[in-house]
Amino acid sequence: MAKSVLSDARFHNEEAAFAYVEAELWPNGPVCPHCENADSAKIGRLANVRSKPSKKHPEGVVRVGLRKCYACRQQFTVRIGTVFEDSALPLRLWLQAIHLLCSSKKGISTRQLQRILGCGMKTAWHLGHRIRFAMAPGNPGQLGGLGKIVEADETELARSRKTKRPEGFRRKTHNPVVMSLVERGGEVRSTMLDHRRVMTHIRAFVHKDSHLVTDQAQHYKHAPVATHEAVDHSKYEWKRGEAHTNTLEGFFSVLKRGLVGVYQHVDKKHLNRYLAEFDFRQNNREKLGIDDVQRAKHAIRGMAGKRLTYLDSSA
Ligand SMILES: [Zn+2]
């Protein structure tokens, strides 16, 4: 049997975990987050510095990956200024969590994460959400363009009718609806649908020279694009030459199996973060030659420079 990736040193040894993350975030050597000094002659390693004593570690623990900048005389590690700074959890556990989220097609529940990492429920939840946040594109560009096809479609996240409803469950609850845009052969972007903002959303994320394909939904009429074609699902029309939304149908089936099955109780206010996770895996999929390890590396790069925005978005 092939050796599991999870047996690699970076998942078990803190020094190896730091070396791995440093190689991703500092490809040209360490950079001081305080003064941006990147001159390696002016940055030293501090070995055997111990943290302050605590109840759990009365002697303190050796601070792995600690550096000192001789330009500004401050200390730092690769975690500073990244999403990794938000938890005291060892970096090797962060790497395990990232790997799990990047390699499981339908996502991974907080409970499962908690069991595998052996941490608390709250910690697992926070970890999951911070990683999802890092997976969202920092600066999402527009999809499509001249001669390119963009599909737009929605899907309702409803529980299976076979699922037993809790006592007193109201039949008429509003299930969240996801709206996704995909450039054929390109990237997907999903968001929770807000009927009033469909036009704004399309204007922001679809290039105006694109050819848009949708179903007959009213809110796509007058979409700000070069050309628009709609297939009429009510007349059992799913495909008319290039006009179809099959790319999104495929994506939605993975999304639904994940969100309805794994993440059974997704709060609407966190839905966009889960969607970022599914978009990320789709946009870094195997078919594009991106394997689990490569995908995790992309997520690690997303951890950089996003710390403050995370704090803002969760307020
Ligand atoms: Zn410095």
PDB file of C-alpha atoms and ligand atoms in Angstrom:
ATOM      1  CA  MET A   1       0.000   0.000   0.000  1.00  0.00           C
ATOM      2  CA  ALA A   2       1.189   3.495  -0.779  1.00  0.00           C
ATOM      3  CA  LYS A   3       2.502   5.472   2.150  1.00  0.00           C
ATOM      4  CA  SER A   4      -0.033   8.007   3.376  1.00  0.00           C
ATOM      5  CA  VAL A   5       0.857  11.649   2.802  1.00  0.00           C
ATOM      6  CA  LEU A   6      -0.095  12.294   6.413  1.00  0.00           C
ATOM      7  CA  SER A   7       2.942  10.318   7.578  1.00  0.00           C
ATOM      8  CA  ASP A   8       5.220  13.080   6.229  1.00  0.00           C
ATOM      9  CA  ALA A   9       7.371  14.855   8.805  1.00  0.00           C
ATOM     10  CA  ARG A  10       5.655  18.246   8.413  1.00  0.00           C
ATOM     11  CA  PHE A  11       2.483  16.851   9.941  1.00  0.00           C
ATOM     12  CA  HIS A  12       4.207  15.536  13.072  1.00  0.00           C
ATOM     13  CA  ASN A  13       7.314  17.564  13.655  1.00  0.00           C
ATOM     14  CA  GLU A  14       7.070  21.281  14.409  1.00  0.00           C
ATOM     15  CA  GLU A  15      10.481  22.160  12.928  1.00  0.00           C
ATOM     16  CA  ALA A  16       9.565  20.392   9.696  1.00  0.00           C
ATOM     17  CA  ALA A  17       6.179  22.157   9.656  1.00  0.00           C
ATOM     18  CA  PHE A  18       7.869  25.551   9.975  1.00  0.00           C
ATOM     19  CA  ALA A  19      10.406  24.731   7.276  1.00  0.00           C
ATOM     20  CA  TYR A  20       7.576  23.721   4.964  1.00  0.00           C
ATOM     21  CA  VAL A  21       5.494  26.862   5.527  1.00  0.00           C
ATOM     22  CA  GLU A  22       8.572  29.118   5.354  1.00  0.00           C
ATOM     23  CA  ALA A  23       9.474  27.673   1.957  1.00  0.00           C
ATOM     24  CA  GLU A  24       5.984  28.560   0.705  1.00  0.00           C
ATOM     25  CA  LEU A  25       5.614  32.009   2.223  1.00  0.00           C
ATOM     26  CA  TRP A  26       9.248  33.085   1.989  1.00  0.00           C
ATOM     27  CA  PRO A  27      10.429  31.648  -1.330  1.00  0.00           C
ATOM     28  CA  ASN A  28      13.357  34.097  -1.362  1.00  0.00           C
ATOM     29  CA  GLY A  29      14.275  33.805   2.304  1.00  0.00           C
ATOM     30  CA  PRO A  30      12.761  35.324   5.452  1.00  0.00           C
ATOM     31  CA  VAL A  31      11.126  38.742   5.378  1.00  0.00           C
ATOM     32  CA  CYS A  32      10.675  40.779   8.562  1.00  0.00           C
ATOM     33  CA  PRO A  33       6.943  41.518   8.964  1.00  0.00           C
ATOM     34  CA  HIS A  34       7.709  44.575  11.083  1.00  0.00           C
ATOM     35  CA  CYS A  35      10.008  46.532   8.733  1.00  0.00           C
ATOM     36  CA  GLU A  36       9.932  44.405   5.571  1.00  0.00           C
ATOM     37  CA  ASN A  37      13.676  43.853   5.735  1.00  0.00           C
ATOM     38  CA  ALA A  38      14.495  40.895   3.491  1.00  0.00           C
ATOM     39  CA  ASP A  39      18.279  41.058   3.730  1.00  0.00           C
ATOM     40  CA  SER A  40      19.215  37.615   5.018  1.00  0.00           C
ATOM     41  CA  ALA A  41      22.477  38.984   6.435  1.00  0.00           C
ATOM     42  CA  LYS A  42      20.389  41.123   8.802  1.00  0.00           C
ATOM     43  CA  ILE A  43      18.089  38.345   9.973  1.00  0.00           C
ATOM     44  CA  GLY A  44      19.202  35.743  12.461  1.00  0.00           C
ATOM     45  CA  ARG A  45      17.736  32.612  13.943  1.00  0.00           C
ATOM     46  CA  LEU A  46      17.047  32.501  17.651  1.00  0.00           C
ATOM     47  CA  ALA A  47      17.507  28.956  18.858  1.00  0.00           C
ATOM     48  CA  ASN A  48      16.431  27.677  22.248  1.00  0.00           C
ATOM     49  CA  VAL A  49      14.356  30.669  23.264  1.00  0.00           C
ATOM     50  CA  ARG A  50      11.593  29.450  25.560  1.00  0.00           C
ATOM     51  CA  SER A  51       8.104  30.847  25.862  1.00  0.00           C
ATOM     52  CA  LYS A  52       6.801  32.221  29.132  1.00  0.00           C
ATOM     53  CA  PRO A  53       6.012  29.522  31.698  1.00  0.00           C
ATOM     54  CA  SER A  54       2.387  28.469  31.783  1.00  0.00           C
ATOM     55  CA  LYS A  55       0.328  26.061  33.851  1.00  0.00           C
ATOM     56  CA  LYS A  56       0.652  23.403  31.173  1.00  0.00           C
ATOM     57  CA  HIS A  57       4.341  24.069  30.522  1.00  0.00           C
ATOM     58  CA  PRO A  58       5.933  25.370  33.743  1.00  0.00           C
ATOM     59  CA  GLU A  59       9.322  25.533  32.040  1.00  0.00           C
ATOM     60  CA  GLY A  60       7.966  27.117  28.871  1.00  0.00           C
ATOM     61  CA  VAL A  61       8.351  25.574  25.440  1.00  0.00           C
ATOM     62  CA  VAL A  62      11.081  26.144  22.866  1.00  0.00           C
ATOM     63  CA  ARG A  63       9.863  28.675  20.323  1.00  0.00           C
ATOM     64  CA  VAL A  64      10.269  27.065  16.947  1.00  0.00           C
ATOM     65  CA  GLY A  65      11.045  29.176  13.891  1.00  0.00           C
ATOM     66  CA  LEU A  66      11.901  32.310  15.870  1.00  0.00           C
ATOM     67  CA  ARG A  67      13.951  34.932  14.009  1.00  0.00           C
ATOM     68  CA  LYS A  68      15.404  38.262  14.889  1.00  0.00           C
ATOM     69  CA  CYS A  69      15.622  41.205  12.548  1.00  0.00           C
ATOM     70  CA  TYR A  70      18.788  43.254  13.116  1.00  0.00           C
ATOM     71  CA  ALA A  71      17.365  46.163  11.135  1.00  0.00           C
ATOM     72  CA  CYS A  72      14.463  46.846  13.523  1.00  0.00           C
ATOM     73  CA  ARG A  73      15.617  44.648  16.439  1.00  0.00           C
ATOM     74  CA  GLN A  74      12.278  42.835  16.632  1.00  0.00           C
ATOM     75  CA  GLN A  75      11.517  39.138  16.735  1.00  0.00           C
ATOM     76  CA  PHE A  76       9.178  37.259  14.439  1.00  0.00           C
ATOM     77  CA  THR A  77       8.156  33.901  12.999  1.00  0.00           C
ATOM     78  CA  VAL A  78       6.568  33.043   9.675  1.00  0.00           C
ATOM     79  CA  ARG A  79       3.161  32.978  11.420  1.00  0.00           C
ATOM     80  CA  ILE A  80       3.130  36.734  12.083  1.00  0.00           C
ATOM     81  CA  GLY A  81       0.701  38.655   9.885  1.00  0.00           C
ATOM     82  CA  THR A  82      -0.825  35.481   8.452  1.00  0.00           C
ATOM     83  CA  VAL A  83      -4.007  33.640   9.338  1.00  0.00           C
ATOM     84  CA  PHE A  84      -1.732  31.201  11.244  1.00  0.00           C
ATOM     85  CA  GLU A  85      -1.234  33.910  13.841  1.00  0.00           C
ATOM     86  CA  ASP A  86      -4.824  33.547  14.998  1.00  0.00           C
ATOM     87  CA  SER A  87      -4.353  30.392  17.009  1.00  0.00           C
ATOM     88  CA  ALA A  88      -1.715  29.045  19.335  1.00  0.00           C
ATOM     89  CA  LEU A  89      -2.196  25.618  17.833  1.00  0.00           C
ATOM     90  CA  PRO A  90       1.040  24.036  16.596  1.00  0.00           C
ATOM     91  CA  LEU A  91       1.719  24.648  12.920  1.00  0.00           C
ATOM     92  CA  ARG A  92       1.844  20.901  12.218  1.00  0.00           C
ATOM     93  CA  LEU A  93      -1.831  20.636  13.214  1.00  0.00           C
ATOM     94  CA  TRP A  94      -2.698  23.571  10.973  1.00  0.00           C
ATOM     95  CA  LEU A  95      -1.005  21.702   8.132  1.00  0.00           C
ATOM     96  CA  GLN A  96      -2.993  18.569   8.906  1.00  0.00           C
ATOM     97  CA  ALA A  97      -6.246  20.528   8.872  1.00  0.00           C
ATOM     98  CA  ILE A  98      -5.334  22.257   5.585  1.00  0.00           C
ATOM     99  CA  HIS A  99      -4.446  18.947   4.030  1.00  0.00           C
ATOM    100  CA  LEU A 100      -7.733  17.391   5.116  1.00  0.00           C
ATOM    101  CA  LEU A 101      -9.810  20.274   3.772  1.00  0.00           C
ATOM    102  CA  CYS A 102      -7.894  20.308   0.511  1.00  0.00           C
ATOM    103  CA  SER A 103      -8.051  16.599  -0.157  1.00  0.00           C
ATOM    104  CA  SER A 104     -11.614  15.689   0.754  1.00  0.00           C
ATOM    105  CA  LYS A 105     -13.855  16.379  -2.198  1.00  0.00           C
ATOM    106  CA  LYS A 106     -16.979  17.019  -0.142  1.00  0.00           C
ATOM    107  CA  GLY A 107     -15.288  18.863   2.689  1.00  0.00           C
ATOM    108  CA  ILE A 108     -14.761  17.796   6.261  1.00  0.00           C
ATOM    109  CA  SER A 109     -17.017  18.410   9.227  1.00  0.00           C
ATOM    110  CA  THR A 110     -15.906  20.174  12.384  1.00  0.00           C
ATOM    111  CA  ARG A 111     -16.442  16.979  14.351  1.00  0.00           C
ATOM    112  CA  GLN A 112     -14.270  14.955  12.046  1.00  0.00           C
ATOM    113  CA  LEU A 113     -11.566  17.611  12.177  1.00  0.00           C
ATOM    114  CA  GLN A 114     -11.767  17.616  15.948  1.00  0.00           C
ATOM    115  CA  ARG A 115     -11.420  13.834  16.158  1.00  0.00           C
ATOM    116  CA  ILE A 116      -8.473  13.660  13.784  1.00  0.00           C
ATOM    117  CA  LEU A 117      -6.569  16.568  15.318  1.00  0.00           C
ATOM    118  CA  GLY A 118      -7.488  15.679  18.874  1.00  0.00           C
ATOM    119  CA  CYS A 119      -8.388  19.288  19.663  1.00  0.00           C
ATOM    120  CA  GLY A 120     -11.515  20.902  21.105  1.00  0.00           C
ATOM    121  CA  MET A 121     -14.694  21.486  19.147  1.00  0.00           C
ATOM    122  CA  LYS A 122     -14.274  25.256  19.209  1.00  0.00           C
ATOM    123  CA  THR A 123     -10.692  25.072  18.030  1.00  0.00           C
ATOM    124  CA  ALA A 124     -11.659  22.783  15.158  1.00  0.00           C
ATOM    125  CA  TRP A 125     -14.450  25.162  14.149  1.00  0.00           C
ATOM    126  CA  HIS A 126     -12.171  28.193  14.154  1.00  0.00           C
ATOM    127  CA  LEU A 127      -9.472  26.351  12.260  1.00  0.00           C
ATOM    128  CA  GLY A 128     -11.918  25.246   9.584  1.00  0.00           C
ATOM    129  CA  HIS A 129     -13.268  28.731   9.090  1.00  0.00           C
ATOM    130  CA  ARG A 130      -9.888  30.374   8.950  1.00  0.00           C
ATOM    131  CA  ILE A 131      -8.726  27.917   6.335  1.00  0.00           C
ATOM    132  CA  ARG A 132     -11.899  28.473   4.300  1.00  0.00           C
ATOM    133  CA  PHE A 133     -11.242  32.174   4.509  1.00  0.00           C
ATOM    134  CA  ALA A 134      -7.698  31.660   3.233  1.00  0.00           C
ATOM    135  CA  MET A 135      -9.127  29.679   0.319  1.00  0.00           C
ATOM    136  CA  ALA A 136     -11.215  32.609  -0.928  1.00  0.00           C
ATOM    137  CA  PRO A 137      -9.471  34.496  -3.715  1.00  0.00           C
ATOM    138  CA  GLY A 138      -7.868  37.636  -2.312  1.00  0.00           C
ATOM    139  CA  ASN A 139      -8.669  39.677  -5.380  1.00  0.00           C
ATOM    140  CA  PRO A 140     -11.265  37.868  -7.476  1.00  0.00           C
ATOM    141  CA  GLY A 141     -11.012  39.010 -11.078  1.00  0.00           C
ATOM    142  CA  GLN A 142     -13.743  38.857 -13.704  1.00  0.00           C
ATOM    143  CA  LEU A 143     -14.751  35.684 -15.493  1.00  0.00           C
ATOM    144  CA  GLY A 144     -15.205  35.434 -19.237  1.00  0.00           C
ATOM    145  CA  GLY A 145     -14.331  37.983 -21.881  1.00  0.00           C
ATOM    146  CA  LEU A 146     -14.630  38.316 -25.636  1.00  0.00           C
ATOM    147  CA  GLY A 147     -15.557  34.972 -27.213  1.00  0.00           C
ATOM    148  CA  LYS A 148     -15.832  33.263 -23.837  1.00  0.00           C
ATOM    149  CA  ILE A 149     -18.851  31.528 -22.380  1.00  0.00           C
ATOM    150  CA  VAL A 150     -19.967  32.091 -18.796  1.00  0.00           C
ATOM    151  CA  GLU A 151     -22.702  29.976 -17.210  1.00  0.00           C
ATOM    152  CA  ALA A 152     -24.851  31.302 -14.385  1.00  0.00           C
ATOM    153  CA  ASP A 153     -27.258  29.185 -12.385  1.00  0.00           C
ATOM    154  CA  GLU A 154     -28.697  28.662  -8.933  1.00  0.00           C
ATOM    155  CA  THR A 155     -29.323  25.732  -6.655  1.00  0.00           C
ATOM    156  CA  GLU A 156     -31.340  25.443  -3.486  1.00  0.00           C
ATOM    157  CA  LEU A 157     -29.683  23.802  -0.513  1.00  0.00           C
ATOM    158  CA  ALA A 158     -32.573  21.680   0.653  1.00  0.00           C
ATOM    159  CA  ARG A 159     -32.311  18.703   2.920  1.00  0.00           C
ATOM    160  CA  SER A 160     -33.370  15.393   1.534  1.00  0.00           C
ATOM    161  CA  ARG A 161     -37.077  14.762   2.005  1.00  0.00           C
ATOM    162  CA  LYS A 162     -36.138  11.431   3.548  1.00  0.00           C
ATOM    163  CA  THR A 163     -34.413  13.163   6.444  1.00  0.00           C
ATOM    164  CA  LYS A 164     -36.598  13.025   9.501  1.00  0.00           C
ATOM    165  CA  ARG A 165     -37.733  16.493  10.474  1.00  0.00           C
ATOM    166  CA  PRO A 166     -37.416  17.492  14.072  1.00  0.00           C
ATOM    167  CA  GLU A 167     -40.606  17.883  16.103  1.00  0.00           C
ATOM    168  CA  GLY A 168     -42.402  21.138  15.277  1.00  0.00           C
ATOM    169  CA  PHE A 169     -40.366  21.677  12.122  1.00  0.00           C
ATOM    170  CA  ARG A 170     -42.025  24.305   9.985  1.00  0.00           C
ATOM    171  CA  ARG A 171     -42.566  23.170   6.442  1.00  0.00           C
ATOM    172  CA  LYS A 172     -42.061  26.582   4.987  1.00  0.00           C
ATOM    173  CA  THR A 173     -38.505  27.449   5.900  1.00  0.00           C
ATOM    174  CA  HIS A 174     -36.423  29.365   3.460  1.00  0.00           C
ATOM    175  CA  ASN A 175     -33.605  27.221   2.241  1.00  0.00           C
ATOM    176  CA  PRO A 176     -30.560  29.161   1.178  1.00  0.00           C
ATOM    177  CA  VAL A 177     -30.035  29.418  -2.569  1.00  0.00           C
ATOM    178  CA  VAL A 178     -26.550  29.408  -4.043  1.00  0.00           C
ATOM    179  CA  MET A 179     -25.775  31.282  -7.223  1.00  0.00           C
ATOM    180  CA  SER A 180     -22.685  30.298  -9.158  1.00  0.00           C
ATOM    181  CA  LEU A 181     -20.916  31.685 -12.181  1.00  0.00           C
ATOM    182  CA  VAL A 182     -18.434  29.639 -14.159  1.00  0.00           C
ATOM    183  CA  GLU A 183     -16.304  30.444 -17.137  1.00  0.00           C
ATOM    184  CA  ARG A 184     -16.359  27.393 -19.346  1.00  0.00           C
ATOM    185  CA  GLY A 185     -12.975  25.751 -18.916  1.00  0.00           C
ATOM    186  CA  GLY A 186     -12.144  28.319 -16.233  1.00  0.00           C
ATOM    187  CA  GLU A 187     -12.974  29.276 -12.676  1.00  0.00           C
ATOM    188  CA  VAL A 188     -16.154  29.131 -10.654  1.00  0.00           C
ATOM    189  CA  ARG A 189     -17.425  31.752  -8.173  1.00  0.00           C
ATOM    190  CA  SER A 190     -20.306  31.077  -5.848  1.00  0.00           C
ATOM    191  CA  THR A 191     -22.281  33.232  -3.500  1.00  0.00           C
ATOM    192  CA  MET A 192     -25.481  33.070  -1.515  1.00  0.00           C
ATOM    193  CA  LEU A 193     -28.209  34.362  -3.840  1.00  0.00           C
ATOM    194  CA  ASP A 194     -29.764  37.691  -3.107  1.00  0.00           C
ATOM    195  CA  HIS A 195     -32.324  38.397  -5.833  1.00  0.00           C
ATOM    196  CA  ARG A 196     -31.863  42.121  -5.508  1.00  0.00           C
ATOM    197  CA  ARG A 197     -28.143  41.887  -6.133  1.00  0.00           C
ATOM    198  CA  VAL A 198     -27.943  39.557  -9.136  1.00  0.00           C
ATOM    199  CA  MET A 199     -27.164  42.352 -11.588  1.00  0.00           C
ATOM    200  CA  THR A 200     -24.556  43.942  -9.335  1.00  0.00           C
ATOM    201  CA  HIS A 201     -22.964  40.546  -8.857  1.00  0.00           C
ATOM    202  CA  ILE A 202     -22.815  39.794 -12.578  1.00  0.00           C
ATOM    203  CA  ARG A 203     -21.475  43.247 -13.318  1.00  0.00           C
ATOM    204  CA  ALA A 204     -18.716  42.728 -10.761  1.00  0.00           C
ATOM    205  CA  PHE A 205     -17.672  39.216 -11.720  1.00  0.00           C
ATOM    206  CA  VAL A 206     -18.525  38.706 -15.392  1.00  0.00           C
ATOM    207  CA  HIS A 207     -16.629  40.547 -18.107  1.00  0.00           C
ATOM    208  CA  LYS A 208     -19.057  42.627 -20.192  1.00  0.00           C
ATOM    209  CA  ASP A 209     -17.874  41.084 -23.494  1.00  0.00           C
ATOM    210  CA  SER A 210     -18.826  37.551 -22.399  1.00  0.00           C
ATOM    211  CA  HIS A 211     -21.525  35.278 -23.761  1.00  0.00           C
ATOM    212  CA  LEU A 212     -23.783  34.403 -20.837  1.00  0.00           C
ATOM    213  CA  VAL A 213     -25.806  31.190 -20.656  1.00  0.00           C
ATOM    214  CA  THR A 214     -28.534  30.817 -18.046  1.00  0.00           C
ATOM    215  CA  ASP A 215     -31.962  29.298 -17.587  1.00  0.00           C
ATOM    216  CA  GLN A 216     -35.125  31.361 -18.059  1.00  0.00           C
ATOM    217  CA  ALA A 217     -35.009  33.000 -14.625  1.00  0.00           C
ATOM    218  CA  GLN A 218     -36.260  36.578 -14.755  1.00  0.00           C
ATOM    219  CA  HIS A 219     -33.318  38.052 -12.914  1.00  0.00           C
ATOM    220  CA  TYR A 220     -30.921  37.231 -15.757  1.00  0.00           C
ATOM    221  CA  LYS A 221     -32.825  39.280 -18.286  1.00  0.00           C
ATOM    222  CA  HIS A 222     -30.961  42.498 -19.083  1.00  0.00           C
ATOM    223  CA  ALA A 223     -27.713  41.055 -17.736  1.00  0.00           C
ATOM    224  CA  PRO A 224     -24.876  43.473 -18.517  1.00  0.00           C
ATOM    225  CA  VAL A 225     -23.087  41.210 -21.029  1.00  0.00           C
ATOM    226  CA  ALA A 226     -22.489  41.201 -24.805  1.00  0.00           C
ATOM    227  CA  THR A 227     -24.843  38.327 -25.550  1.00  0.00           C
ATOM    228  CA  HIS A 228     -27.192  36.235 -23.463  1.00  0.00           C
ATOM    229  CA  GLU A 229     -28.812  32.908 -24.227  1.00  0.00           C
ATOM    230  CA  ALA A 230     -31.273  31.044 -22.038  1.00  0.00           C
ATOM    231  CA  VAL A 231     -32.245  27.392 -22.123  1.00  0.00           C
ATOM    232  CA  ASP A 232     -35.828  26.696 -21.226  1.00  0.00           C
ATOM    233  CA  HIS A 233     -35.902  24.044 -18.528  1.00  0.00           C
ATOM    234  CA  SER A 234     -39.694  24.325 -18.321  1.00  0.00           C
ATOM    235  CA  LYS A 235     -39.838  22.991 -21.892  1.00  0.00           C
ATOM    236  CA  TYR A 236     -37.418  20.192 -21.059  1.00  0.00           C
ATOM    237  CA  GLU A 237     -34.698  21.975 -22.904  1.00  0.00           C
ATOM    238  CA  TRP A 238     -31.304  21.447 -21.251  1.00  0.00           C
ATOM    239  CA  LYS A 239     -28.882  21.827 -24.079  1.00  0.00           C
ATOM    240  CA  ARG A 240     -28.969  23.713 -27.373  1.00  0.00           C
ATOM    241  CA  GLY A 241     -25.514  23.432 -28.912  1.00  0.00           C
ATOM    242  CA  GLU A 242     -23.147  25.405 -26.682  1.00  0.00           C
ATOM    243  CA  ALA A 243     -26.050  26.746 -24.682  1.00  0.00           C
ATOM    244  CA  HIS A 244     -26.263  24.708 -21.471  1.00  0.00           C
ATOM    245  CA  THR A 245     -25.396  25.014 -17.815  1.00  0.00           C
ATOM    246  CA  ASN A 246     -23.993  21.497 -17.476  1.00  0.00           C
ATOM    247  CA  THR A 247     -20.674  22.667 -16.038  1.00  0.00           C
ATOM    248  CA  LEU A 248     -22.523  24.141 -13.089  1.00  0.00           C
ATOM    249  CA  GLU A 249     -24.855  21.155 -12.765  1.00  0.00           C
ATOM    250  CA  GLY A 250     -21.759  19.000 -12.157  1.00  0.00           C
ATOM    251  CA  PHE A 251     -20.345  21.453  -9.630  1.00  0.00           C
ATOM    252  CA  PHE A 252     -23.686  21.738  -7.834  1.00  0.00           C
ATOM    253  CA  SER A 253     -23.923  17.999  -7.360  1.00  0.00           C
ATOM    254  CA  VAL A 254     -20.599  17.973  -5.461  1.00  0.00           C
ATOM    255  CA  LEU A 255     -21.579  21.108  -3.568  1.00  0.00           C
ATOM    256  CA  LYS A 256     -24.884  19.644  -2.457  1.00  0.00           C
ATOM    257  CA  ARG A 257     -23.467  16.311  -1.415  1.00  0.00           C
ATOM    258  CA  GLY A 258     -20.966  18.227   0.656  1.00  0.00           C
ATOM    259  CA  LEU A 259     -23.075  21.007   2.116  1.00  0.00           C
ATOM    260  CA  VAL A 260     -26.186  19.000   2.742  1.00  0.00           C
ATOM    261  CA  GLY A 261     -24.403  15.841   3.869  1.00  0.00           C
ATOM    262  CA  VAL A 262     -21.200  16.879   5.620  1.00  0.00           C
ATOM    263  CA  TYR A 263     -22.122  20.339   6.782  1.00  0.00           C
ATOM    264  CA  GLN A 264     -25.591  19.648   8.004  1.00  0.00           C
ATOM    265  CA  HIS A 265     -26.074  22.794   9.954  1.00  0.00           C
ATOM    266  CA  VAL A 266     -24.518  25.529   7.893  1.00  0.00           C
ATOM    267  CA  ASP A 267     -25.508  28.871   9.280  1.00  0.00           C
ATOM    268  CA  LYS A 268     -26.492  31.281   6.507  1.00  0.00           C
ATOM    269  CA  LYS A 269     -24.094  33.870   7.794  1.00  0.00           C
ATOM    270  CA  HIS A 270     -21.187  31.465   7.231  1.00  0.00           C
ATOM    271  CA  LEU A 271     -22.410  30.033   3.953  1.00  0.00           C
ATOM    272  CA  ASN A 272     -20.197  32.184   1.743  1.00  0.00           C
ATOM    273  CA  ARG A 273     -17.149  30.816   3.504  1.00  0.00           C
ATOM    274  CA  TYR A 274     -18.176  27.241   2.824  1.00  0.00           C
ATOM    275  CA  LEU A 275     -18.798  28.204  -0.776  1.00  0.00           C
ATOM    276  CA  ALA A 276     -15.255  29.597  -0.986  1.00  0.00           C
ATOM    277  CA  GLU A 277     -14.018  26.165   0.073  1.00  0.00           C
ATOM    278  CA  PHE A 278     -15.932  24.337  -2.671  1.00  0.00           C
ATOM    279  CA  ASP A 279     -14.955  26.949  -5.267  1.00  0.00           C
ATOM    280  CA  PHE A 280     -11.335  26.588  -4.218  1.00  0.00           C
ATOM    281  CA  ARG A 281     -11.294  22.834  -4.688  1.00  0.00           C
ATOM    282  CA  GLN A 282     -13.075  23.151  -8.023  1.00  0.00           C
ATOM    283  CA  ASN A 283     -10.642  25.820  -9.232  1.00  0.00           C
ATOM    284  CA  ASN A 284      -7.666  23.740  -8.113  1.00  0.00           C
ATOM    285  CA  ARG A 285      -8.976  20.412  -9.272  1.00  0.00           C
ATOM    286  CA  GLU A 286      -7.197  17.227 -10.246  1.00  0.00           C
ATOM    287  CA  LYS A 287      -8.196  17.664 -13.898  1.00  0.00           C
ATOM    288  CA  LEU A 288      -6.063  20.789 -14.088  1.00  0.00           C
ATOM    289  CA  GLY A 289      -3.086  18.750 -12.929  1.00  0.00           C
ATOM    290  CA  ILE A 290      -3.271  19.994  -9.334  1.00  0.00           C
ATOM    291  CA  ASP A 291      -2.867  17.200  -6.789  1.00  0.00           C
ATOM    292  CA  ASP A 292      -3.677  17.248  -3.055  1.00  0.00           C
ATOM    293  CA  VAL A 293      -0.196  18.451  -2.081  1.00  0.00           C
ATOM    294  CA  GLN A 294      -0.202  21.259  -4.645  1.00  0.00           C
ATOM    295  CA  ARG A 295      -3.703  22.285  -3.610  1.00  0.00           C
ATOM    296  CA  ALA A 296      -2.639  22.504   0.020  1.00  0.00           C
ATOM    297  CA  LYS A 297       0.319  24.659  -1.015  1.00  0.00           C
ATOM    298  CA  HIS A 298      -2.071  27.068  -2.734  1.00  0.00           C
ATOM    299  CA  ALA A 299      -4.143  27.248   0.443  1.00  0.00           C
ATOM    300  CA  ILE A 300      -1.026  27.910   2.529  1.00  0.00           C
ATOM    301  CA  ARG A 301      -0.101  30.816   0.251  1.00  0.00           C
ATOM    302  CA  GLY A 302      -3.615  32.145   0.808  1.00  0.00           C
ATOM    303  CA  MET A 303      -2.914  32.306   4.544  1.00  0.00           C
ATOM    304  CA  ALA A 304      -0.480  35.174   4.007  1.00  0.00           C
ATOM    305  CA  GLY A 305      -1.562  38.774   4.251  1.00  0.00           C
ATOM    306  CA  LYS A 306      -5.158  38.014   5.110  1.00  0.00           C
ATOM    307  CA  ARG A 307      -5.169  38.139   8.856  1.00  0.00           C
ATOM    308  CA  LEU A 308      -6.722  41.544   9.376  1.00  0.00           C
ATOM    309  CA  THR A 309      -9.357  41.029   6.732  1.00  0.00           C
ATOM    310  CA  TYR A 310     -10.427  37.868   8.512  1.00  0.00           C
ATOM    311  CA  LEU A 311     -10.883  39.752  11.760  1.00  0.00           C
ATOM    312  CA  ASP A 312     -12.925  42.369   9.878  1.00  0.00           C
ATOM    313  CA  SER A 313     -15.142  39.874   8.103  1.00  0.00           C
ATOM    314  CA  SER A 314     -15.990  37.933  11.231  1.00  0.00           C
ATOM    315  CA  ALA A 315     -16.987  41.022  13.214  1.00  0.00           C
TER     316      ALA A 315
HETATM  317 ZN    ZN B   1      12.581  44.249  10.920  1.00  0.00          ZN
END
